[in-house]
Structure formats: C-alpha cells, structure tokens
Short mmCIF file of C-alpha atoms and ligand atoms in Angstrom, two decimals:
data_model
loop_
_atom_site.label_atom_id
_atom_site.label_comp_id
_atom_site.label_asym_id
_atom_site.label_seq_id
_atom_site.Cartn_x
_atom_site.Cartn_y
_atom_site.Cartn_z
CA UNK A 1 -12.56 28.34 -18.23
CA UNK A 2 -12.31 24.81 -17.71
CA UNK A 3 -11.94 25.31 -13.84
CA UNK A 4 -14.70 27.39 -13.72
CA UNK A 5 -16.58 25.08 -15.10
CA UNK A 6 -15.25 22.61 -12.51
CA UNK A 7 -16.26 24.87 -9.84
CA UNK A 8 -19.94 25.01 -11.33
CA UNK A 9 -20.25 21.47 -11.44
CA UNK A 10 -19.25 21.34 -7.84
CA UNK A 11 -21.29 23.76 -6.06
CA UNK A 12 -24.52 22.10 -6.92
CA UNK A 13 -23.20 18.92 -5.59
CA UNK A 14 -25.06 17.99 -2.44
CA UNK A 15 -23.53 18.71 0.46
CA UNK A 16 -22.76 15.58 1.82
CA UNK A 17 -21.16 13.97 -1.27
CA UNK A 18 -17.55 12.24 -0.84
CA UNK A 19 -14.45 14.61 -1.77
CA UNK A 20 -13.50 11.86 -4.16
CA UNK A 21 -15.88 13.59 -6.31
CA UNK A 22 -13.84 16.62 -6.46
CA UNK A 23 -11.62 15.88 -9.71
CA UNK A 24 -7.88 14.77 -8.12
CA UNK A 25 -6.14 16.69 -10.59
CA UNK A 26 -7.61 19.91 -9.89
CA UNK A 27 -6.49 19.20 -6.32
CA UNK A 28 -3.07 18.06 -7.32
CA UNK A 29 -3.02 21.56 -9.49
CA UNK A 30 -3.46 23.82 -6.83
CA UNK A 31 -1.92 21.70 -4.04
CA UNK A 32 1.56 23.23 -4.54
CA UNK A 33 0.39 26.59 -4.57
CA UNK A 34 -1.59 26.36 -1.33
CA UNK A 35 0.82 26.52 0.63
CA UNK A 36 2.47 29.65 -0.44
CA UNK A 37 -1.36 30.96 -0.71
CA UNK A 38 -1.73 30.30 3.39
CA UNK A 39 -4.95 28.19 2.41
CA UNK A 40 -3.90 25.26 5.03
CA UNK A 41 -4.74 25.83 8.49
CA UNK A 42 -4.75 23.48 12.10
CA UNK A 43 -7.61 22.50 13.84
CA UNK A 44 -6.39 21.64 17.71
CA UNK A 45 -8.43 18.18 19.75
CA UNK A 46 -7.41 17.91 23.18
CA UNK A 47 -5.87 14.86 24.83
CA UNK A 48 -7.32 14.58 27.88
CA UNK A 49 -5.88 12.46 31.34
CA UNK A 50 -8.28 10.22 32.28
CA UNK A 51 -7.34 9.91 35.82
CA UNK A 52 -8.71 13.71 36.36
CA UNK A 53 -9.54 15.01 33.18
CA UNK A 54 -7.52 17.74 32.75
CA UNK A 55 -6.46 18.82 29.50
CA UNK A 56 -2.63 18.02 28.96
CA UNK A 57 -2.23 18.92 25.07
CA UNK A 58 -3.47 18.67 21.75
CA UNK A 59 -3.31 16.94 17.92
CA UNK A 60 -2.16 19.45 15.47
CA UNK A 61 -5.11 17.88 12.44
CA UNK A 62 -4.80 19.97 9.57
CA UNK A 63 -7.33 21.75 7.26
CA UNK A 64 -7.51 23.13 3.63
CA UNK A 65 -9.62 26.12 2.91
CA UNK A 66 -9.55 25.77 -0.73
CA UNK A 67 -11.35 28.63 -2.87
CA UNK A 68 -13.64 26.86 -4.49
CA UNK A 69 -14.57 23.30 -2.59
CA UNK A 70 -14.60 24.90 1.30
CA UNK A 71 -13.02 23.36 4.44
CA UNK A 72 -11.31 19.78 3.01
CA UNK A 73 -10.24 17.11 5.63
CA UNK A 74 -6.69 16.02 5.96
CA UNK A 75 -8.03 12.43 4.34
CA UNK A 76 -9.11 14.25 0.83
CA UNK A 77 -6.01 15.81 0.55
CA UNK A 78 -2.94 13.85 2.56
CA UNK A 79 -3.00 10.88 0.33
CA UNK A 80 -2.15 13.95 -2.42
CA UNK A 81 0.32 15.28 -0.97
CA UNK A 82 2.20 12.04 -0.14
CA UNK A 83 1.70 10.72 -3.85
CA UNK A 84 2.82 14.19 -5.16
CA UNK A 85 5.69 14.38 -2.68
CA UNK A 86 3.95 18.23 -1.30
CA UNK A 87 3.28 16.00 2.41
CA UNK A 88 7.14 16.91 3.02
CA UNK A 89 6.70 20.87 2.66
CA UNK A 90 3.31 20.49 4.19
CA UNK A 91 4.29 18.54 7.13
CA UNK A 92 7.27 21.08 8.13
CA UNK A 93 5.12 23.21 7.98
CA UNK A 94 2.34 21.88 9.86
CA UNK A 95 5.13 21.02 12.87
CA UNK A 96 6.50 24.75 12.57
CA UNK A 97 3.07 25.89 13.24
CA UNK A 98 2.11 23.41 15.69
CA UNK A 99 5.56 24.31 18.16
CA UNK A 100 4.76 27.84 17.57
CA UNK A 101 1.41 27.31 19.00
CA UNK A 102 3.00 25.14 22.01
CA UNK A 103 5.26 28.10 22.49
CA UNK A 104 2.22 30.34 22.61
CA UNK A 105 0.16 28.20 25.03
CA UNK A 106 3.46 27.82 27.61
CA UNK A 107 3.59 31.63 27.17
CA UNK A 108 -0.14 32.43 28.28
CA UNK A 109 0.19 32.63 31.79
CA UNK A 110 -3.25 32.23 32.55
CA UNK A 111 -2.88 28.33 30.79
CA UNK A 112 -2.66 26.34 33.90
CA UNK A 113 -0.29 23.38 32.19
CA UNK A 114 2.18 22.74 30.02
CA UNK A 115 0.11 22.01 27.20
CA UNK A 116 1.90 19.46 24.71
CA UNK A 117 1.18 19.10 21.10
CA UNK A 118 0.61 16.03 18.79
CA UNK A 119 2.11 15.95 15.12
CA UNK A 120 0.92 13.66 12.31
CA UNK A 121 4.11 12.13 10.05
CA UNK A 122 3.49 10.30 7.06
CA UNK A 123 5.23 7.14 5.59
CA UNK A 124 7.35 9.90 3.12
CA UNK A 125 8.15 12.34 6.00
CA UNK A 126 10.14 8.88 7.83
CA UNK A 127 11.85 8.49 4.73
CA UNK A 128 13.27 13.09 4.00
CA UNK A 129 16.80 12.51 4.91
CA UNK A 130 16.51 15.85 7.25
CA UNK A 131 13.47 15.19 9.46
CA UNK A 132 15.66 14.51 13.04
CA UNK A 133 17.66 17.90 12.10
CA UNK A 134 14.60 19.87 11.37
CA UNK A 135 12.48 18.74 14.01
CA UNK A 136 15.34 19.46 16.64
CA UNK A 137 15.50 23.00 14.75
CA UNK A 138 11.69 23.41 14.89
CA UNK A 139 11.72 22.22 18.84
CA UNK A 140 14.64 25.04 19.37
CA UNK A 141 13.28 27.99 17.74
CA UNK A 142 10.15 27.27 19.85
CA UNK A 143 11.96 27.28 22.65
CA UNK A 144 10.33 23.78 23.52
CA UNK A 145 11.93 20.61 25.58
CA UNK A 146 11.49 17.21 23.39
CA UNK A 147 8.91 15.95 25.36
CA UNK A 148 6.47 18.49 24.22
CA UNK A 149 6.37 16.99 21.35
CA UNK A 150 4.55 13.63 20.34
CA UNK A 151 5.24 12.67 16.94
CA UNK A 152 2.19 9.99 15.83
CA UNK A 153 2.92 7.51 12.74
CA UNK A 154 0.67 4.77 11.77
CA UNK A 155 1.29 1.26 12.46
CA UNK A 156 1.19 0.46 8.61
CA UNK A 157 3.79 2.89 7.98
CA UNK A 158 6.23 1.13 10.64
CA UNK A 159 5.24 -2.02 9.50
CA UNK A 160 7.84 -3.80 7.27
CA UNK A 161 10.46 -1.05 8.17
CA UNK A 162 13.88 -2.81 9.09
CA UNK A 163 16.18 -1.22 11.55
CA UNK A 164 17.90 1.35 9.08
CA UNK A 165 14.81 2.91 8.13
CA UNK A 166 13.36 3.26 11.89
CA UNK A 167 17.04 4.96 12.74
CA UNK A 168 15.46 8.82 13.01
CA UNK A 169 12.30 7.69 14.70
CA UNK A 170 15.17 5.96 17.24
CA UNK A 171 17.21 8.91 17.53
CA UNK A 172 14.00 11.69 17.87
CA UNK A 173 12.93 8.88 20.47
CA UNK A 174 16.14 9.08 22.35
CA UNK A 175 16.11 13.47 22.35
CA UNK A 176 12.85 12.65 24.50
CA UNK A 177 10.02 13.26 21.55
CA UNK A 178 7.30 11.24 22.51
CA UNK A 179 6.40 9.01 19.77
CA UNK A 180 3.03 7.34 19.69
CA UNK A 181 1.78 4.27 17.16
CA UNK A 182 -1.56 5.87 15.47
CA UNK A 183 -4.22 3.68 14.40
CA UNK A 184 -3.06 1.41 17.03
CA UNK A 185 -4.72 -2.26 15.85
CA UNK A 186 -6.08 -1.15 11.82
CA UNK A 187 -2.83 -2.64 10.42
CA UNK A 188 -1.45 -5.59 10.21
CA UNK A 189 -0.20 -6.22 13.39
CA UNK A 190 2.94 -8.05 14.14
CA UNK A 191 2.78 -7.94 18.32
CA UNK A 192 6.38 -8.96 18.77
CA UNK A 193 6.89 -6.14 16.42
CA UNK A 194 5.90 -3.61 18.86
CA UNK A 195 8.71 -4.62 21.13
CA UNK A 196 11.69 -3.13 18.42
CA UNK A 197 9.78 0.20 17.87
CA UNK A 198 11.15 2.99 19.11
CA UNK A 199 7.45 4.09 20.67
CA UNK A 200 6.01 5.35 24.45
CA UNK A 201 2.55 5.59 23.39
CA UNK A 202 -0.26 3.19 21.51
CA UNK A 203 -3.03 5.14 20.48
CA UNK A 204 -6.04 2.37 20.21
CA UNK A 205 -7.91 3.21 16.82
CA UNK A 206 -11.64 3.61 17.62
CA UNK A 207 -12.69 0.98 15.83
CA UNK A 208 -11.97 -0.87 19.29
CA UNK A 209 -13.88 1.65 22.09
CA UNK A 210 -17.54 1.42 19.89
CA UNK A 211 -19.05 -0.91 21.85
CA UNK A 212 -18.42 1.18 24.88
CA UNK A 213 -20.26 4.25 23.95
CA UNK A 214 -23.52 2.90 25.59
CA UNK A 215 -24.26 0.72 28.70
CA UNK A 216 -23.90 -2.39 29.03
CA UNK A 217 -20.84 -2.28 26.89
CA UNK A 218 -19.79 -5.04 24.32
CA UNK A 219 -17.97 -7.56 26.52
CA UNK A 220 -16.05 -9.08 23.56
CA UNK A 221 -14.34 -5.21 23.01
CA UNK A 222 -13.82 -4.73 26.71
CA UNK A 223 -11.62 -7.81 26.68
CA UNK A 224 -9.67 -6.60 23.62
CA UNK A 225 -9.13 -3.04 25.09
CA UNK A 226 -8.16 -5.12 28.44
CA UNK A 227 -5.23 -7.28 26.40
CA UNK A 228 -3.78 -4.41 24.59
CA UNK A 229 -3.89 -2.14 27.70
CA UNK A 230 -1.88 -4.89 29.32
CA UNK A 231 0.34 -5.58 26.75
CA UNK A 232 0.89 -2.07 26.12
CA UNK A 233 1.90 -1.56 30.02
CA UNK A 234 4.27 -4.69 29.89
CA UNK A 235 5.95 -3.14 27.14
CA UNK A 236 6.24 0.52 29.34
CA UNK A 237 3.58 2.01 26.76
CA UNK A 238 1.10 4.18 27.83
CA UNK A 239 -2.45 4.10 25.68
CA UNK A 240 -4.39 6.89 24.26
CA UNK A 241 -8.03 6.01 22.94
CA UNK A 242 -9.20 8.24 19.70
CA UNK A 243 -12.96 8.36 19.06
CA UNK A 244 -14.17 8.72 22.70
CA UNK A 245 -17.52 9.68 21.94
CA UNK A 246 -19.77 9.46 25.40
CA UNK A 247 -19.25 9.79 29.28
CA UNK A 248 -20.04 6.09 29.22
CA UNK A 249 -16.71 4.99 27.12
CA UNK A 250 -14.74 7.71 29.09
CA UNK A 251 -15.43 5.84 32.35
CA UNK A 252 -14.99 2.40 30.78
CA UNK A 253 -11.71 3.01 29.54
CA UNK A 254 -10.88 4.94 32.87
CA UNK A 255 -11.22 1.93 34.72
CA UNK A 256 -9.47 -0.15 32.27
CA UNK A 257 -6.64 1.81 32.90
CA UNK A 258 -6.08 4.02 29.42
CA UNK A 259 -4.01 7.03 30.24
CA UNK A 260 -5.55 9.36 28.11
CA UNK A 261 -8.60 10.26 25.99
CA UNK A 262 -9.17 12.26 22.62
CA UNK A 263 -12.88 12.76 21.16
CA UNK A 264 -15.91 14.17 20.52
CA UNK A 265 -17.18 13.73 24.18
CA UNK A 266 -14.45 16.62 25.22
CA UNK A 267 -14.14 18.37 21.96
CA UNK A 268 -14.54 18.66 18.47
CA UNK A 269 -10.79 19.67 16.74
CA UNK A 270 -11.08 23.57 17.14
CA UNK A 271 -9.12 26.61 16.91
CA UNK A 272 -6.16 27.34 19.67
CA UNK A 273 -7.92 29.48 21.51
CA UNK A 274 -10.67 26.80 21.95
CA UNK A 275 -7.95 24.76 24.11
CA UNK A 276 -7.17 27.12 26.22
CA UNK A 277 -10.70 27.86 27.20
CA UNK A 278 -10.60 24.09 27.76
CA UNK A 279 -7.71 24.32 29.70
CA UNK A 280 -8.84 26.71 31.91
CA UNK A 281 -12.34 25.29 32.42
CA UNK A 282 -11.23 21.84 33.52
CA UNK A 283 -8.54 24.18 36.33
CA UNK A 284 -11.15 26.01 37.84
CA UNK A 285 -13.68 22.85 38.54
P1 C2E B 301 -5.84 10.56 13.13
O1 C2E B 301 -4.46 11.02 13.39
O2 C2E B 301 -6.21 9.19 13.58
O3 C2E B 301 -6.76 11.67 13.78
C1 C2E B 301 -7.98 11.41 14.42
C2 C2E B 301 -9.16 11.66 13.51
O4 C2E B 301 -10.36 11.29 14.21
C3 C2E B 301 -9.35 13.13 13.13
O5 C2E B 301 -9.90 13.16 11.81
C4 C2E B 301 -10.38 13.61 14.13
O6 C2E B 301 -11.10 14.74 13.71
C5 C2E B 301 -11.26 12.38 14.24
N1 C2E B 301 -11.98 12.33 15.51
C6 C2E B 301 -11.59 12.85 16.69
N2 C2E B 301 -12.46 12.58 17.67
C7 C2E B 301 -13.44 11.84 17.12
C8 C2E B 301 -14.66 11.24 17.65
O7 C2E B 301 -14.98 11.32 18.83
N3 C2E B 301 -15.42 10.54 16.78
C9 C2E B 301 -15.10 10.43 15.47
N4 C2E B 301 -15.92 9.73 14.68
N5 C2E B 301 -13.97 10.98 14.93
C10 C2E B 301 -13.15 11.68 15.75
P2 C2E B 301 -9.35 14.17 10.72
O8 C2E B 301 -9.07 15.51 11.33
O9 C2E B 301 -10.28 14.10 9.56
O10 C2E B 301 -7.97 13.54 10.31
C11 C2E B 301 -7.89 12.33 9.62
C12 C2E B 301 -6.48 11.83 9.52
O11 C2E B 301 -5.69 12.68 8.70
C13 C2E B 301 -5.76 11.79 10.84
O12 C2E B 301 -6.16 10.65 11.55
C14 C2E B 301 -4.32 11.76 10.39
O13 C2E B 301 -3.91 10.44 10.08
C15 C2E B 301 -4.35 12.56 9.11
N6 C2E B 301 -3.79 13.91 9.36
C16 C2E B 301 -4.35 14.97 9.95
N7 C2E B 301 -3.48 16.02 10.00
C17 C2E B 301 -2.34 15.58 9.43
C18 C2E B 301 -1.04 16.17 9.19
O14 C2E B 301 -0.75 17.33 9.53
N8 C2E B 301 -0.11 15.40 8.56
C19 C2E B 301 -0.37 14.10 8.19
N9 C2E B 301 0.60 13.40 7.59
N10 C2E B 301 -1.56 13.52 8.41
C20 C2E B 301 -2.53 14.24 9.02
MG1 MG B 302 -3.13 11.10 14.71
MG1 MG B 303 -5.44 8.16 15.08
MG1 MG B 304 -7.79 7.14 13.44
#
C-alpha cells in the first residue's frame, strides 16, 4: 500500500522535477531486484575521429526502466548502487552486455569498422578483488582482442590511490584495454599524478569545450584545451572531448588536435542499432 501510495505521489510530479525527489529507499528496495527483473538496459554514444569523422566505437551509458518512475539516468541510480554495494553485479553486467554487443557489431558484416566499446567503472568496481579475471573472461567469451575495450574511471576515483590499489588497472592496461581518465579536469588534479597512471586516453570533461560551441570562441578555454592537449600528447595520451555540442566546437577542437569527439552534435546515446546506422552513414559519404 505504502508504495502505491509512493507511486501516486510521483506521477503528478511535474515532469521535469530532480530524481532526488523519488524517495532513495524505494530505489534502494527495488535496486537488487532489477537486475534479475531485466529492468536495466544500455544506451550506446558514438566516439567519433575527428580527423575524418568516422565512427570508431561507442560508451556503453546505462539506463533503468523502473515500473513506476520511467527511464532513470545512470546519475539517480549509480551513486545507489555504489553505496549499496549492487554497482559490482551491475557493472559485470553492464561489461557482459557491452562485449556482447562489440561481438555483435564485428559480426555484422555490413559495419564497415571495428567498432570498440567504452565501459564505465566505479571507485568500488577498482577495489572487487576479481575485476582483471572477469574482464579477461568477459573479453574471451566475446571473442574480443583487449583493445576493444576502453575501460573509463574518473579522475577522483584514481586520485589518492597508491600503487597497490592501481595494480589491476596496471595489469588490464598491460593485456592492451584501453583505459581512459573520465571527467578529465572536475577533480582535483594532481598533473604529475597523471604521469604514474596506468592511462592512454584523457577524456576532457565538458565543462572545458563550452565556450567553443559558438563563434568567436572563449579564448581563455581555447588556451586551456591547448595546455592539456599538449600535456596529454607529451605524456603519449590521446584526448577525447565529451559534450561536443555544435559543428563549431567539433572544428575547434579538430584543429587543436583532440583525437576524438563524443556528443550531442553526432548523437544522442541510442540503441545499438542506432550506431550502426551511424556507422554506415559516415562509410558511404
Ligand atoms: P560520463 O561517463 O561522463 O558520460 C557522459 C555523459 O554525458 C552521459 O550522461 C551522456 O549522456 C552525457 N552527454 C553526452 N553527450 C552530451 C552532450 O553533447 N551534451 C550534454 N550536455 N551531455 C552529453 P549519462 O548517460 O546521464 O551518464 C552520466 C554518468 O553516469 C556517466 O558520465 C558515467 O559516469 C555514469 N555511468 C553511466 N553508465 C554507467 C555504468 O554502466 N557504470 C558506472 N559505474 N557509471 C555509469
Ligand atoms: Mg564515461
Ligand atoms: Mg565523462
Ligand atoms: Mg562527464
């Protein structure tokens, strides 16, 4: 009764109003259960090559369809799921899913590349005692090299962490996963830090690319994006920009030598068969 009554009190909610309105411990309460209940599903973004635009893979982002409260975002339910220790369950799963779908692009003949995919890890994932062996496991049943695989982990996560605790990052690093630093430039950032992470790619938070979005673009952010593109390439990094809203930013980063793009201006996260369309398109033109 009482959850019914929850679900009243939601629906008439407007539309727009935060998820932090939705009562955490109903979501804790039927967390656990939505996985069995196949409620969680992946939206796929491409990452697009600057240099010609063609689409070269995708970030797994995943989705809730709960019963009562619709489509949630990954950022009304993650910080759950890491709190309530679910995110470990949840983000196997999410990486089972995402190789599967790797496996399933590679198989389409039609797909003119390789498409790779992008996995989000959190803080608690770095710390399950089995991650390297189950990610090797995942990579083999898919039938997929390493370096289809980009794991992403925030800078604030990595921050702080001592050698010991970076060990499986190091060793996933050294099988040939890709790993990238998400949120590149939100945290607290330690730049002689970068230099003992075991990363290949910086993946500049948004925050930073704004002021591109519309000529004449912010000079002040142009310099910043021009520092930490060369730092990043003096340190054998290669930078992907998130948030890449307009043509204008595309070209502006383009020229200021960011490998590869992920945004609204090439797609919204979709379903799989969305990318391949993509795919295709950017082959035939
Ligand atoms: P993120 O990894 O930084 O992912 C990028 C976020 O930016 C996504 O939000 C994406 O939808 C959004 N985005 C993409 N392009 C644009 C754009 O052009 N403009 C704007 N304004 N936003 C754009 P989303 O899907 O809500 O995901 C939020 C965060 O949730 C992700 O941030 C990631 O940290 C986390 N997350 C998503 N899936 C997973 C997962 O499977 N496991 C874990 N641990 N975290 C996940
Ligand atoms: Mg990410
Ligand atoms: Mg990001
Ligand atoms: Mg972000």
């Amino acid at each position: 009764r009482a959850k019914a009554a929850g679900g009243n009190r939601y629906e008439v909610a407007d539309a727009d109003s935060d998820a932090r309105a939705i009562a955490r411990h109903d979501l804790t309460n039927c967390l656990p259960g939505a996985l069995d209940n196949g409620e969680f599903f992946i939206e796929y973004q491409p990452l697009v090559r600057l240099a010609d635009g063609t689409v070269r893979g995708a970030e797994a982002l995943v989705r809730w369809l709960h019963p009562v409260h619709g489509v949630l975002g990954p950022d009304q339910f993650i910080p759950l799921a890491e709190s309530t220790g679910l995110i470990v369950p949840l983000g196997r799963w999410v990486l089972e899913e995402a190789a599967r779908q790797a496996r399933a692009w590679r198989n389409d003949d039609s797909c003119p590349l390789p498409l790779r995919v992008n996995v989000n890890l959190s803080p608690a994932q770095l710390r399950y005692p089995s991650l390297v062996a189950e990610t090797v496991a995942v990579l083999d049943n898919a039938g997929l090299e390493p370096s289809a695989l980009c794991l992403e982990v925030t800078e604030s996560a990595l921050i702080g962490a001592d050698e010991e605790e970076l060990r499986p990052l190091r060793q996933l690093a050294d099988l040939g996963v890709d790993i990238a630093l998400d949120d590149f430039g939100t945290g607290y950032s330690n730049l002689s830090y970068l230099r003992r992470l075991p990363v290949s790619t910086l993946k500049l938070d948004r925050s930073f690319t704004r002021g591109m979005q519309c000529a004449p673009a912010d000079p002040v952010d142009v310099k910043i994006v021009e520092g930490i593109v060369s730092l990043a390439h003096t340190l054998d990094l290669s930078v992907t920009v998130e948030g890449v809203e307009t043509g204008t930013q595309a070209d502006h980063l383009r020229i200021l030598g960011c490998e590869t793009a992920q945004g609204w201006y090439y797609a919204r996260p979709g379903p799989p068969e969305r990318l391949h369309a993509l795919s295709l398109a950017d082959a035939s033109s």
